Short mmCIF file of C-alpha atoms in Angstrom, two decimals:
data_model
loop_
_atom_site.label_atom_id
_atom_site.label_comp_id
_atom_site.label_asym_id
_atom_site.label_seq_id
_atom_site.Cartn_x
_atom_site.Cartn_y
_atom_site.Cartn_z
CA MET A 1 0.00 0.00 0.00
CA ASN A 2 2.82 2.41 0.83
CA ILE A 3 4.39 1.78 -2.57
CA LYS A 4 1.06 2.39 -4.35
CA ARG A 5 0.51 5.54 -2.33
CA SER A 6 4.01 6.79 -3.20
CA ILE A 7 3.45 6.15 -6.90
CA TYR A 8 0.11 7.95 -6.75
CA HIS A 9 1.67 10.97 -5.04
CA TYR A 10 4.51 11.01 -7.56
CA LEU A 11 2.15 10.95 -10.55
CA SER A 12 -0.09 13.61 -9.03
CA TYR A 13 2.88 15.85 -8.34
CA SER A 14 4.28 15.32 -11.84
CA SER A 15 0.91 16.20 -13.37
CA PHE A 16 0.81 19.34 -11.26
CA LEU A 17 4.30 20.35 -12.42
CA ILE A 18 3.45 19.78 -16.07
CA LYS A 19 0.26 21.85 -15.86
CA ASN A 20 2.15 24.60 -14.08
CA HIS A 21 4.99 24.53 -16.55
CA TYR A 22 2.81 25.26 -19.57
CA HIS A 23 0.78 28.39 -19.61
CA HIS A 24 0.53 27.45 -25.69
CA ASN A 25 0.87 25.39 -28.30
CA ASN A 26 0.84 21.99 -29.39
CA THR A 27 1.28 17.85 -27.63
CA ILE A 28 2.36 17.94 -27.22
CA TYR A 29 -0.58 20.25 -26.74
CA PRO A 30 -0.84 21.74 -23.28
CA CYS A 31 -4.08 23.32 -22.14
CA PHE A 32 -4.50 27.06 -22.04
CA HIS A 33 -6.37 28.92 -19.39
CA SER A 34 -8.67 31.90 -19.54
CA LEU A 35 -10.86 33.81 -17.15
CA ARG A 36 -14.56 33.53 -17.95
CA ASN A 37 -17.10 36.22 -17.14
CA ASN A 38 -17.86 34.42 -13.88
CA ASN A 39 -14.15 34.65 -12.98
CA LYS A 40 -13.75 30.86 -12.90
CA MET A 41 -10.60 29.42 -14.45
CA SER A 42 -11.18 27.22 -17.49
CA TYR A 43 -8.79 25.21 -19.64
CA LEU A 44 -8.89 24.80 -23.39
CA LYS A 45 -6.77 22.51 -25.50
CA PRO A 46 -5.78 24.01 -28.88
CA ASN A 47 -6.73 21.57 -31.62
CA TYR A 48 -6.45 23.55 -34.87
CA PHE A 49 -4.22 26.28 -36.24
CA ILE A 50 -3.65 28.40 -39.33
CA CYS A 51 -0.17 28.94 -40.71
CA ILE A 52 2.11 29.83 -43.60
CA PRO A 53 4.10 26.67 -44.49
CA ILE A 54 7.82 27.17 -45.16
CA LYS A 55 9.10 25.23 -48.17
CA ASN A 56 12.06 27.36 -49.31
CA ASN A 57 15.03 24.94 -49.40
CA ASN A 58 17.66 27.53 -48.50
CA ILE A 59 15.67 28.65 -45.47
CA CYS A 60 14.91 25.10 -44.36
CA ASN A 61 18.58 24.14 -44.66
CA GLU A 62 19.60 27.07 -42.48
CA LEU A 63 16.96 26.22 -39.89
CA ILE A 64 18.25 22.65 -39.72
CA ASN A 65 21.80 24.00 -39.27
CA ILE A 66 20.66 26.15 -36.36
CA GLN A 67 19.08 23.11 -34.72
CA LYS A 68 22.32 21.15 -35.16
CA HIS A 69 24.28 24.06 -33.72
CA VAL A 70 22.12 24.01 -30.58
CA LEU A 71 22.40 20.24 -30.22
CA VAL A 72 26.19 20.40 -30.32
CA LYS A 73 25.95 22.62 -27.25
CA TYR A 74 23.26 20.58 -25.50
CA ASP A 75 22.26 17.19 -26.87
CA GLU A 76 19.42 16.82 -24.33
CA LEU A 77 17.34 19.08 -26.58
CA LYS A 78 17.32 16.63 -29.50
CA ASP A 79 13.65 15.82 -28.93
CA CYS A 80 12.75 19.51 -29.15
CA ILE A 81 13.37 19.99 -32.85
CA ILE A 82 10.65 20.83 -35.35
CA GLU A 83 10.89 18.52 -38.35
CA ARG A 84 11.83 19.98 -41.71
CA ASN A 85 8.43 19.36 -43.31
CA LYS A 86 6.64 21.15 -40.45
CA PHE A 87 8.37 24.54 -40.47
CA HIS A 88 5.74 27.28 -40.56
CA ILE A 89 4.77 30.75 -39.39
CA SER A 90 1.77 30.47 -37.07
CA LEU A 91 -1.09 32.87 -37.70
CA LEU A 92 -3.94 31.71 -35.48
CA ILE A 93 -4.37 29.03 -32.82
CA LEU A 94 -7.89 27.76 -32.28
CA HIS A 95 -10.10 25.59 -30.12
CA ILE A 96 -12.83 24.26 -32.42
CA LYS A 97 -15.74 22.04 -31.40
CA LYS A 98 -16.79 19.15 -33.65
CA ASN A 99 -20.00 20.94 -34.61
CA GLN A 100 -18.00 24.03 -35.68
CA ILE A 101 -15.82 22.42 -38.37
CA GLU A 102 -17.92 23.52 -41.36
CA LEU A 103 -18.38 26.96 -39.79
CA SER A 104 -14.60 27.18 -39.38
CA LYS A 105 -14.01 26.32 -43.04
CA GLU A 106 -16.46 29.06 -43.96
CA ALA A 107 -14.57 31.53 -41.73
CA PHE A 108 -11.23 30.53 -43.24
CA ASN A 109 -12.44 30.90 -46.83
CA GLU A 110 -14.00 34.28 -46.07
CA ALA A 111 -10.77 35.56 -44.50
CA MET A 112 -8.68 34.26 -47.41
CA GLU A 113 -10.87 36.06 -49.96
CA LYS A 114 -10.51 39.32 -47.99
CA ILE A 115 -6.75 38.89 -47.74
CA LYS A 116 -6.42 38.19 -51.46
CA LYS A 117 -8.63 41.16 -52.32
CA ASN A 118 -7.32 43.77 -49.87
CA MET A 119 -3.65 42.93 -49.31
CA HIS A 120 -0.71 43.01 -51.70
CA ASN A 121 1.57 40.01 -51.48
CA GLU A 122 4.74 41.10 -49.64
CA LYS A 123 7.93 39.17 -49.03
CA ILE A 124 8.65 38.17 -45.43
CA CYS A 125 12.07 38.95 -43.93
CA PHE A 126 13.63 37.55 -40.76
CA GLU A 127 15.37 39.46 -37.99
CA LYS A 128 16.89 37.35 -35.18
CA LEU A 129 16.70 34.25 -32.99
CA ASP A 130 14.85 34.53 -29.69
CA THR A 131 12.87 32.39 -27.25
CA PHE A 132 9.58 32.39 -25.39
CA ARG A 133 10.65 31.98 -21.76
CA ASN A 134 13.56 29.75 -22.91
CA ASP A 135 10.99 27.09 -23.83
CA VAL A 136 10.53 27.83 -27.54
CA LEU A 137 13.32 28.82 -29.92
CA TYR A 138 12.02 30.90 -32.81
CA LEU A 139 13.05 33.17 -35.64
CA SER A 140 11.46 36.61 -35.40
CA LEU A 141 10.42 38.82 -38.31
CA LYS A 142 11.48 42.33 -39.27
CA GLU A 143 9.11 45.12 -38.28
CA ASP A 144 7.49 45.59 -41.70
CA SER A 145 6.98 41.84 -42.05
CA ASN A 146 5.54 41.75 -38.53
CA LYS A 147 2.97 44.39 -39.43
CA TYR A 148 2.07 42.58 -42.62
CA ILE A 149 1.53 39.26 -40.82
CA ILE A 150 -0.52 40.95 -38.09
CA ASN A 151 -2.78 42.43 -40.79
CA ILE A 152 -3.37 38.90 -42.09
CA ILE A 153 -4.09 37.76 -38.53
CA ASN A 154 -6.60 40.58 -38.09
CA HIS A 155 -8.61 39.36 -41.10
CA LEU A 156 -8.60 35.84 -39.65
CA ILE A 157 -9.63 37.04 -36.19
CA ASP A 158 -12.52 39.01 -37.68
CA SER A 159 -13.87 36.01 -39.60
CA PHE A 160 -13.50 33.46 -36.80
CA SER A 161 -14.55 35.65 -33.86
CA LYS A 162 -17.85 36.74 -35.40
CA ARG A 163 -18.79 33.07 -35.73
CA GLY A 164 -18.14 32.40 -32.06
CA ILE A 165 -15.04 30.26 -32.65
CA LYS A 166 -12.56 30.41 -29.79
CA ILE A 167 -9.17 31.93 -30.56
CA ILE A 168 -6.08 31.47 -28.40
CA PHE A 169 -3.42 34.13 -28.57
CA ASN A 170 0.19 33.04 -28.86
CA ASN A 171 2.52 35.63 -27.37
CA LYS A 172 5.33 36.13 -24.89
CA LYS A 173 2.86 36.43 -22.04
CA PRO A 174 0.81 33.43 -20.84
CA ALA A 175 -1.56 32.42 -23.61
CA LYS A 176 -5.09 33.68 -23.35
CA GLU A 177 -8.33 32.69 -25.01
CA ILE A 178 -10.59 35.25 -26.69
CA LEU A 179 -14.18 34.51 -25.74
CA SER A 180 -15.49 35.35 -29.19
CA ASN A 181 -19.04 36.11 -30.12
CA ASN A 182 -20.92 38.28 -32.59
CA ASN A 183 -20.37 41.36 -30.45
CA LYS A 184 -17.34 43.32 -31.67
CA LYS A 185 -16.93 44.81 -28.20
CA GLU A 186 -15.71 41.42 -26.99
CA LEU A 187 -12.83 41.56 -29.46
CA ASN A 188 -12.08 45.18 -28.59
CA LYS A 189 -11.69 44.23 -24.93
CA ASN A 190 -8.82 42.02 -26.04
CA SER A 191 -7.20 44.55 -28.37
CA ASN A 192 -4.17 44.72 -26.10
CA ASP A 193 -3.47 41.10 -26.96
CA LEU A 194 -3.05 42.07 -30.62
CA GLN A 195 -0.23 44.40 -29.60
CA HIS A 196 1.58 41.51 -27.93
CA ILE A 197 1.31 39.00 -30.78
CA THR A 198 4.75 37.86 -31.89
CA PRO A 199 4.67 36.41 -35.42
CA HIS A 200 7.45 33.86 -35.58
CA LEU A 201 8.88 30.69 -37.09
CA THR A 202 9.46 27.99 -34.47
CA LEU A 203 12.62 25.86 -34.63
CA MET A 204 12.52 24.03 -31.30
CA LYS A 205 10.16 23.68 -28.33
CA ASN A 206 10.74 21.77 -25.14
CA SER A 207 7.06 20.78 -24.91
CA TYR A 208 8.00 18.15 -27.51
CA MET A 209 10.13 16.35 -24.93
CA LYS A 210 8.45 13.12 -23.87
CA LYS A 211 10.72 12.39 -20.92
CA MET A 212 9.27 13.22 -17.50
CA TYR A 213 11.20 15.73 -15.39
CA MET A 214 10.70 16.27 -11.67
CA ASN A 215 11.68 19.89 -12.02
CA LYS A 216 11.68 22.13 -15.08
CA LYS A 217 12.32 20.67 -18.50
CA PRO A 218 15.70 21.57 -20.05
CA GLN A 219 15.64 25.11 -21.32
CA ILE A 220 16.87 26.57 -24.60
CA LEU A 221 19.34 29.12 -23.28
CA PRO A 222 20.78 32.06 -25.27
CA PHE A 223 24.24 30.53 -25.00
CA PHE A 224 23.10 27.71 -27.30
CA TYR A 225 22.20 29.90 -30.29
CA THR A 226 23.41 33.51 -30.03
CA ASP A 227 26.76 32.76 -31.67
CA TYR A 228 25.18 31.26 -34.79
CA ASP A 229 25.92 33.31 -37.91
CA LEU A 230 22.57 34.33 -39.40
CA THR A 231 24.05 36.16 -42.40
CA ASN A 232 22.84 33.68 -45.02
CA LEU A 233 19.43 33.25 -43.46
CA LEU A 234 18.77 36.98 -43.19
CA LYS A 235 19.39 37.34 -46.92
CA GLU A 236 16.47 35.04 -47.64
CA GLN A 237 12.88 36.18 -48.10
CA ILE A 238 9.62 34.25 -48.01
CA ASP A 239 7.16 34.71 -50.83
CA ILE A 240 3.83 33.65 -49.31
CA GLN A 241 2.24 31.23 -51.74
CA LYS A 242 -0.10 29.30 -49.49
CA ILE A 243 -1.95 29.57 -46.16
CA GLN A 244 -3.09 26.37 -44.48
CA PHE A 245 -5.85 25.55 -42.00
CA LEU A 246 -4.61 22.48 -40.09
CA GLU A 247 -5.66 20.08 -37.38
CA MET A 248 -2.95 19.49 -34.79
CA ASP A 249 -3.26 15.71 -35.15
CA MET A 250 -0.90 14.03 -37.60
CA ASP A 251 -1.91 12.40 -40.87
CA THR A 252 0.02 9.12 -40.69
CA SER A 253 0.04 8.78 -44.48
CA THR A 254 1.93 12.07 -44.93
CA SER A 255 3.65 12.56 -41.53
CA TYR A 256 2.20 16.07 -41.66
CA TYR A 257 -0.68 17.77 -39.91
CA LYS A 258 -4.17 16.93 -41.14
CA ILE A 259 -5.16 19.56 -43.71
CA VAL A 260 -8.65 20.99 -43.22
CA SER A 261 -8.32 23.56 -45.99
CA GLU A 262 -5.66 25.55 -47.81
CA PHE A 263 -5.62 28.64 -49.98
CA ASN A 264 -3.17 29.63 -52.70
CA LEU A 265 -2.36 33.34 -52.82
#
């Protein structure tokens, strides 16, 4: 009985640590919390997202080299890497109910038509390597590219929020759900979140690590990546050709996320 009790306490404590450790993204997919109108804490698990896939070979090669550079410094992070075929710039993270799938496709298509009609296609430029709380290593965008991506995100937010589909912000602060409905005031209450959005391309994230840790998972420290020469990468530009609406589950036949819809620009 003492052994069983010890195991139970260990598992309970580990679960507590894991929940505490994650405040975003993917299984790999931790739950996100938000404060409802009744001030009770609720947890949502992101299950869909919208992104710009990265297929440029030169860029992908450089991203792989950065990952290798980090692993030379600290091999424990080998399970943190994003696979080559999954490099992307995240635009929107969503929690979608089963009965909202068709509604979500409608929202996505509406936003894509607005983007194609109202926005000129601009090339995306990178700026530097950085992390979210030393848990996620990412490549940030230059200011003009940031603004351009945020404009795309605004069109997506407008289409999804007015249909009552829950949006989860991904930023440097703890992630927060928008309680969307048809009332625009609800979105305006969260306008400060838009200012904190950090468009980025993720290279590594320690939430991918499957090993259980009693304390914090290994962190991606600046020492591991700040000496990498970004000269070649910063010369590259992304020409946005496609935006994808994806389920976070994997399609075993393609080893890629399940594609709900995609739009060619």
